[in-house]
Amino acid sequence: MVKVEEQMQVMKDIAIEYRDTKANLNEALFEVSESEIKNEFKVVLKDFFSRYIKILTAAEYKNEILELRVEGHTSDSWLNARSEEEIYLKHMQLSQNRAYEVLSYCYSIEDKTVVNNRIWLQNILEPMAWHFHN
């Protein structure tokens, strides 16, 4: 019985850590309820995406990749929302906008590898919208 309780506590701790880390990450990428990418994140994204595409377009991987998802995520609340429906719709719009902004920024990076693979990127980049589920 004690072992089960310990494992349950470990799982709760992991869930709390994930939630807190995710919240901190979202704050680093976007302002609350906004879809414009923060300048600090653009610097990180440019460096990461260029190197990531260089790896993905290597001969041993390029023809194996069918989809590269760019996901927009949101939190579990919305200030001044009057109903659950309004919260849902606003979060879906925000997550779609965030996915689009990241996809658009990455696609537009003026790096040799990115530029040379834009046609390939058009075929595999998929924006996805996610919102918080209770």
mmCIF file of the C-alpha atoms, coordinates in Angstrom:
data_MODEL
# 
_entry.id   MODEL 
# 
loop_
_atom_site.group_PDB 
_atom_site.id 
_atom_site.type_symbol 
_atom_site.label_atom_id 
_atom_site.label_alt_id 
_atom_site.label_comp_id 
_atom_site.label_asym_id 
_atom_site.label_entity_id 
_atom_site.label_seq_id 
_atom_site.pdbx_PDB_ins_code 
_atom_site.Cartn_x 
_atom_site.Cartn_y 
_atom_site.Cartn_z 
_atom_site.occupancy 
_atom_site.B_iso_or_equiv 
_atom_site.pdbx_formal_charge 
_atom_site.auth_seq_id 
_atom_site.auth_comp_id 
_atom_site.auth_asym_id 
_atom_site.auth_atom_id 
_atom_site.pdbx_PDB_model_num 
ATOM 1   C CA . MET A 1 1   ? 0.000   0.000  0.000   1.00 0.00 ? 1   MET A CA 1 
ATOM 2   C CA . VAL A 1 2   ? 2.821   2.397  0.867   1.00 0.00 ? 2   VAL A CA 1 
ATOM 3   C CA . LYS A 1 3   ? 4.538   1.593  -2.447  1.00 0.00 ? 3   LYS A CA 1 
ATOM 4   C CA . VAL A 1 4   ? 1.389   2.508  -4.422  1.00 0.00 ? 4   VAL A CA 1 
ATOM 5   C CA . GLU A 1 5   ? 1.026   5.784  -2.523  1.00 0.00 ? 5   GLU A CA 1 
ATOM 6   C CA . GLU A 1 6   ? 4.675   6.629  -3.205  1.00 0.00 ? 6   GLU A CA 1 
ATOM 7   C CA . GLN A 1 7   ? 4.218   5.938  -6.923  1.00 0.00 ? 7   GLN A CA 1 
ATOM 8   C CA . MET A 1 8   ? 1.064   8.060  -6.996  1.00 0.00 ? 8   MET A CA 1 
ATOM 9   C CA . GLN A 1 9   ? 2.962   10.922 -5.370  1.00 0.00 ? 9   GLN A CA 1 
ATOM 10  C CA . VAL A 1 10  ? 5.790   10.587 -7.905  1.00 0.00 ? 10  VAL A CA 1 
ATOM 11  C CA . MET A 1 11  ? 3.251   10.784 -10.752 1.00 0.00 ? 11  MET A CA 1 
ATOM 12  C CA . LYS A 1 12  ? 1.631   13.862 -9.185  1.00 0.00 ? 12  LYS A CA 1 
ATOM 13  C CA . ASP A 1 13  ? 5.049   15.507 -8.823  1.00 0.00 ? 13  ASP A CA 1 
ATOM 14  C CA . ILE A 1 14  ? 5.862   14.788 -12.473 1.00 0.00 ? 14  ILE A CA 1 
ATOM 15  C CA . ALA A 1 15  ? 2.519   16.249 -13.576 1.00 0.00 ? 15  ALA A CA 1 
ATOM 16  C CA . ILE A 1 16  ? 3.115   19.407 -11.528 1.00 0.00 ? 16  ILE A CA 1 
ATOM 17  C CA . GLU A 1 17  ? 6.654   19.785 -12.878 1.00 0.00 ? 17  GLU A CA 1 
ATOM 18  C CA . TYR A 1 18  ? 5.411   19.329 -16.462 1.00 0.00 ? 18  TYR A CA 1 
ATOM 19  C CA . ARG A 1 19  ? 2.645   21.884 -15.922 1.00 0.00 ? 19  ARG A CA 1 
ATOM 20  C CA . ASP A 1 20  ? 5.037   24.436 -14.423 1.00 0.00 ? 20  ASP A CA 1 
ATOM 21  C CA . THR A 1 21  ? 7.677   23.865 -17.109 1.00 0.00 ? 21  THR A CA 1 
ATOM 22  C CA . LYS A 1 22  ? 5.088   24.167 -19.869 1.00 0.00 ? 22  LYS A CA 1 
ATOM 23  C CA . ALA A 1 23  ? 3.757   27.406 -18.385 1.00 0.00 ? 23  ALA A CA 1 
ATOM 24  C CA . ASN A 1 24  ? 7.258   28.866 -18.155 1.00 0.00 ? 24  ASN A CA 1 
ATOM 25  C CA . LEU A 1 25  ? 8.042   27.802 -21.716 1.00 0.00 ? 25  LEU A CA 1 
ATOM 26  C CA . ASN A 1 26  ? 4.853   29.404 -23.044 1.00 0.00 ? 26  ASN A CA 1 
ATOM 27  C CA . GLU A 1 27  ? 5.766   32.663 -21.319 1.00 0.00 ? 27  GLU A CA 1 
ATOM 28  C CA . ALA A 1 28  ? 9.199   32.583 -22.973 1.00 0.00 ? 28  ALA A CA 1 
ATOM 29  C CA . LEU A 1 29  ? 7.718   32.131 -26.457 1.00 0.00 ? 29  LEU A CA 1 
ATOM 30  C CA . PHE A 1 30  ? 4.671   34.406 -26.472 1.00 0.00 ? 30  PHE A CA 1 
ATOM 31  C CA . GLU A 1 31  ? 2.983   37.022 -24.331 1.00 0.00 ? 31  GLU A CA 1 
ATOM 32  C CA . VAL A 1 32  ? -0.155  35.750 -22.601 1.00 0.00 ? 32  VAL A CA 1 
ATOM 33  C CA . SER A 1 33  ? -3.063  35.522 -25.079 1.00 0.00 ? 33  SER A CA 1 
ATOM 34  C CA . GLU A 1 34  ? -0.839  36.697 -27.958 1.00 0.00 ? 34  GLU A CA 1 
ATOM 35  C CA . SER A 1 35  ? 0.483   34.951 -31.053 1.00 0.00 ? 35  SER A CA 1 
ATOM 36  C CA . GLU A 1 36  ? 3.389   37.226 -31.961 1.00 0.00 ? 36  GLU A CA 1 
ATOM 37  C CA . ILE A 1 37  ? 6.697   35.419 -31.388 1.00 0.00 ? 37  ILE A CA 1 
ATOM 38  C CA . LYS A 1 38  ? 8.927   37.155 -28.844 1.00 0.00 ? 38  LYS A CA 1 
ATOM 39  C CA . ASN A 1 39  ? 12.218  38.449 -30.267 1.00 0.00 ? 39  ASN A CA 1 
ATOM 40  C CA . GLU A 1 40  ? 14.257  36.352 -27.834 1.00 0.00 ? 40  GLU A CA 1 
ATOM 41  C CA . PHE A 1 41  ? 12.505  33.234 -29.095 1.00 0.00 ? 41  PHE A CA 1 
ATOM 42  C CA . LYS A 1 42  ? 13.087  34.221 -32.737 1.00 0.00 ? 42  LYS A CA 1 
ATOM 43  C CA . VAL A 1 43  ? 16.840  34.080 -32.114 1.00 0.00 ? 43  VAL A CA 1 
ATOM 44  C CA . VAL A 1 44  ? 16.576  30.590 -30.614 1.00 0.00 ? 44  VAL A CA 1 
ATOM 45  C CA . LEU A 1 45  ? 14.128  29.417 -33.262 1.00 0.00 ? 45  LEU A CA 1 
ATOM 46  C CA . LYS A 1 46  ? 16.296  30.628 -36.143 1.00 0.00 ? 46  LYS A CA 1 
ATOM 47  C CA . ASP A 1 47  ? 19.345  28.807 -34.817 1.00 0.00 ? 47  ASP A CA 1 
ATOM 48  C CA . PHE A 1 48  ? 17.423  25.634 -33.969 1.00 0.00 ? 48  PHE A CA 1 
ATOM 49  C CA . PHE A 1 49  ? 15.315  25.395 -37.124 1.00 0.00 ? 49  PHE A CA 1 
ATOM 50  C CA . SER A 1 50  ? 18.246  25.889 -39.488 1.00 0.00 ? 50  SER A CA 1 
ATOM 51  C CA . ARG A 1 51  ? 20.232  23.114 -37.793 1.00 0.00 ? 51  ARG A CA 1 
ATOM 52  C CA . TYR A 1 52  ? 17.153  20.883 -37.529 1.00 0.00 ? 52  TYR A CA 1 
ATOM 53  C CA . ILE A 1 53  ? 16.388  21.166 -41.246 1.00 0.00 ? 53  ILE A CA 1 
ATOM 54  C CA . LYS A 1 54  ? 20.019  20.470 -42.086 1.00 0.00 ? 54  LYS A CA 1 
ATOM 55  C CA . ILE A 1 55  ? 19.748  17.171 -40.184 1.00 0.00 ? 55  ILE A CA 1 
ATOM 56  C CA . LEU A 1 56  ? 16.315  16.260 -41.568 1.00 0.00 ? 56  LEU A CA 1 
ATOM 57  C CA . THR A 1 57  ? 17.380  16.868 -45.167 1.00 0.00 ? 57  THR A CA 1 
ATOM 58  C CA . ALA A 1 58  ? 20.358  14.538 -44.931 1.00 0.00 ? 58  ALA A CA 1 
ATOM 59  C CA . ALA A 1 59  ? 20.101  11.731 -47.491 1.00 0.00 ? 59  ALA A CA 1 
ATOM 60  C CA . GLU A 1 60  ? 19.322  9.056  -44.885 1.00 0.00 ? 60  GLU A CA 1 
ATOM 61  C CA . TYR A 1 61  ? 16.288  10.962 -43.509 1.00 0.00 ? 61  TYR A CA 1 
ATOM 62  C CA . LYS A 1 62  ? 14.804  13.286 -46.123 1.00 0.00 ? 62  LYS A CA 1 
ATOM 63  C CA . ASN A 1 63  ? 12.732  10.748 -48.047 1.00 0.00 ? 63  ASN A CA 1 
ATOM 64  C CA . GLU A 1 64  ? 11.495  9.099  -44.841 1.00 0.00 ? 64  GLU A CA 1 
ATOM 65  C CA . ILE A 1 65  ? 9.831   12.204 -43.407 1.00 0.00 ? 65  ILE A CA 1 
ATOM 66  C CA . LEU A 1 66  ? 6.165   12.563 -44.289 1.00 0.00 ? 66  LEU A CA 1 
ATOM 67  C CA . GLU A 1 67  ? 5.166   15.353 -41.937 1.00 0.00 ? 67  GLU A CA 1 
ATOM 68  C CA . LEU A 1 68  ? 6.732   17.972 -39.698 1.00 0.00 ? 68  LEU A CA 1 
ATOM 69  C CA . ARG A 1 69  ? 4.182   19.397 -37.280 1.00 0.00 ? 69  ARG A CA 1 
ATOM 70  C CA . VAL A 1 70  ? 4.268   22.916 -35.951 1.00 0.00 ? 70  VAL A CA 1 
ATOM 71  C CA . GLU A 1 71  ? 1.906   22.952 -32.980 1.00 0.00 ? 71  GLU A CA 1 
ATOM 72  C CA . GLY A 1 72  ? 0.280   25.938 -31.339 1.00 0.00 ? 72  GLY A CA 1 
ATOM 73  C CA . HIS A 1 73  ? -0.687  25.468 -27.690 1.00 0.00 ? 73  HIS A CA 1 
ATOM 74  C CA . THR A 1 74  ? -2.598  27.525 -25.144 1.00 0.00 ? 74  THR A CA 1 
ATOM 75  C CA . SER A 1 75  ? -3.329  27.518 -21.423 1.00 0.00 ? 75  SER A CA 1 
ATOM 76  C CA . ASP A 1 76  ? -6.413  26.399 -19.514 1.00 0.00 ? 76  ASP A CA 1 
ATOM 77  C CA . SER A 1 77  ? -8.046  29.803 -18.956 1.00 0.00 ? 77  SER A CA 1 
ATOM 78  C CA . TRP A 1 78  ? -9.037  32.986 -20.741 1.00 0.00 ? 78  TRP A CA 1 
ATOM 79  C CA . LEU A 1 79  ? -9.546  36.311 -19.016 1.00 0.00 ? 79  LEU A CA 1 
ATOM 80  C CA . ASN A 1 80  ? -12.956 37.927 -19.456 1.00 0.00 ? 80  ASN A CA 1 
ATOM 81  C CA . ALA A 1 81  ? -14.469 34.904 -21.200 1.00 0.00 ? 81  ALA A CA 1 
ATOM 82  C CA . ARG A 1 82  ? -18.199 34.594 -20.608 1.00 0.00 ? 82  ARG A CA 1 
ATOM 83  C CA . SER A 1 83  ? -18.664 30.907 -21.356 1.00 0.00 ? 83  SER A CA 1 
ATOM 84  C CA . GLU A 1 84  ? -16.900 27.588 -21.924 1.00 0.00 ? 84  GLU A CA 1 
ATOM 85  C CA . GLU A 1 85  ? -17.702 27.934 -25.626 1.00 0.00 ? 85  GLU A CA 1 
ATOM 86  C CA . GLU A 1 86  ? -16.001 31.325 -25.793 1.00 0.00 ? 86  GLU A CA 1 
ATOM 87  C CA . ILE A 1 87  ? -12.934 29.963 -23.986 1.00 0.00 ? 87  ILE A CA 1 
ATOM 88  C CA . TYR A 1 88  ? -12.776 27.029 -26.420 1.00 0.00 ? 88  TYR A CA 1 
ATOM 89  C CA . LEU A 1 89  ? -13.111 29.185 -29.545 1.00 0.00 ? 89  LEU A CA 1 
ATOM 90  C CA . LYS A 1 90  ? -10.628 31.823 -28.389 1.00 0.00 ? 90  LYS A CA 1 
ATOM 91  C CA . HIS A 1 91  ? -8.069  29.153 -27.506 1.00 0.00 ? 91  HIS A CA 1 
ATOM 92  C CA . MET A 1 92  ? -8.506  27.419 -30.857 1.00 0.00 ? 92  MET A CA 1 
ATOM 93  C CA . GLN A 1 93  ? -8.005  30.704 -32.693 1.00 0.00 ? 93  GLN A CA 1 
ATOM 94  C CA . LEU A 1 94  ? -4.964  31.580 -30.593 1.00 0.00 ? 94  LEU A CA 1 
ATOM 95  C CA . SER A 1 95  ? -3.356  28.166 -31.018 1.00 0.00 ? 95  SER A CA 1 
ATOM 96  C CA . GLN A 1 96  ? -3.942  28.300 -34.788 1.00 0.00 ? 96  GLN A CA 1 
ATOM 97  C CA . ASN A 1 97  ? -2.404  31.769 -34.915 1.00 0.00 ? 97  ASN A CA 1 
ATOM 98  C CA . ARG A 1 98  ? 0.606   30.651 -32.882 1.00 0.00 ? 98  ARG A CA 1 
ATOM 99  C CA . ALA A 1 99  ? 1.194   27.629 -35.114 1.00 0.00 ? 99  ALA A CA 1 
ATOM 100 C CA . TYR A 1 100 ? 0.923   29.841 -38.194 1.00 0.00 ? 100 TYR A CA 1 
ATOM 101 C CA . GLU A 1 101 ? 3.322   32.457 -36.796 1.00 0.00 ? 101 GLU A CA 1 
ATOM 102 C CA . VAL A 1 102 ? 5.983   29.862 -35.962 1.00 0.00 ? 102 VAL A CA 1 
ATOM 103 C CA . LEU A 1 103 ? 5.546   28.064 -39.288 1.00 0.00 ? 103 LEU A CA 1 
ATOM 104 C CA . SER A 1 104 ? 5.688   31.344 -41.212 1.00 0.00 ? 104 SER A CA 1 
ATOM 105 C CA . TYR A 1 105 ? 8.768   32.538 -39.331 1.00 0.00 ? 105 TYR A CA 1 
ATOM 106 C CA . CYS A 1 106 ? 10.627  29.250 -39.801 1.00 0.00 ? 106 CYS A CA 1 
ATOM 107 C CA . TYR A 1 107 ? 9.710   28.984 -43.472 1.00 0.00 ? 107 TYR A CA 1 
ATOM 108 C CA . SER A 1 108 ? 10.966  32.543 -44.075 1.00 0.00 ? 108 SER A CA 1 
ATOM 109 C CA . ILE A 1 109 ? 14.378  32.110 -42.426 1.00 0.00 ? 109 ILE A CA 1 
ATOM 110 C CA . GLU A 1 110 ? 17.067  33.232 -44.861 1.00 0.00 ? 110 GLU A CA 1 
ATOM 111 C CA . ASP A 1 111 ? 19.426  30.354 -44.202 1.00 0.00 ? 111 ASP A CA 1 
ATOM 112 C CA . LYS A 1 112 ? 20.937  28.462 -47.138 1.00 0.00 ? 112 LYS A CA 1 
ATOM 113 C CA . THR A 1 113 ? 19.583  25.087 -45.983 1.00 0.00 ? 113 THR A CA 1 
ATOM 114 C CA . VAL A 1 114 ? 16.088  26.444 -45.350 1.00 0.00 ? 114 VAL A CA 1 
ATOM 115 C CA . VAL A 1 115 ? 15.987  28.390 -48.631 1.00 0.00 ? 115 VAL A CA 1 
ATOM 116 C CA . ASN A 1 116 ? 17.218  25.402 -50.657 1.00 0.00 ? 116 ASN A CA 1 
ATOM 117 C CA . ASN A 1 117 ? 14.542  23.149 -49.126 1.00 0.00 ? 117 ASN A CA 1 
ATOM 118 C CA . ARG A 1 118 ? 11.469  25.390 -49.243 1.00 0.00 ? 118 ARG A CA 1 
ATOM 119 C CA . ILE A 1 119 ? 9.624   23.218 -51.767 1.00 0.00 ? 119 ILE A CA 1 
ATOM 120 C CA . TRP A 1 120 ? 10.233  20.189 -49.545 1.00 0.00 ? 120 TRP A CA 1 
ATOM 121 C CA . LEU A 1 121 ? 9.086   22.195 -46.503 1.00 0.00 ? 121 LEU A CA 1 
ATOM 122 C CA . GLN A 1 122 ? 5.857   23.146 -48.298 1.00 0.00 ? 122 GLN A CA 1 
ATOM 123 C CA . ASN A 1 123 ? 5.084   19.462 -48.639 1.00 0.00 ? 123 ASN A CA 1 
ATOM 124 C CA . ILE A 1 124 ? 5.792   18.423 -45.054 1.00 0.00 ? 124 ILE A CA 1 
ATOM 125 C CA . LEU A 1 125 ? 5.101   21.406 -42.758 1.00 0.00 ? 125 LEU A CA 1 
ATOM 126 C CA . GLU A 1 126 ? 1.728   20.990 -41.039 1.00 0.00 ? 126 GLU A CA 1 
ATOM 127 C CA . PRO A 1 127 ? 0.375   23.599 -38.618 1.00 0.00 ? 127 PRO A CA 1 
ATOM 128 C CA . MET A 1 128 ? -1.646  22.048 -35.783 1.00 0.00 ? 128 MET A CA 1 
ATOM 129 C CA . ALA A 1 129 ? -3.823  23.830 -33.235 1.00 0.00 ? 129 ALA A CA 1 
ATOM 130 C CA . TRP A 1 130 ? -4.187  22.492 -29.701 1.00 0.00 ? 130 TRP A CA 1 
ATOM 131 C CA . HIS A 1 131 ? -5.926  23.897 -26.687 1.00 0.00 ? 131 HIS A CA 1 
ATOM 132 C CA . PHE A 1 132 ? -6.097  22.857 -23.078 1.00 0.00 ? 132 PHE A CA 1 
ATOM 133 C CA . HIS A 1 133 ? -8.475  19.976 -22.297 1.00 0.00 ? 133 HIS A CA 1 
ATOM 134 C CA . ASN A 1 134 ? -9.889  19.437 -18.830 1.00 0.00 ? 134 ASN A CA 1 
# 
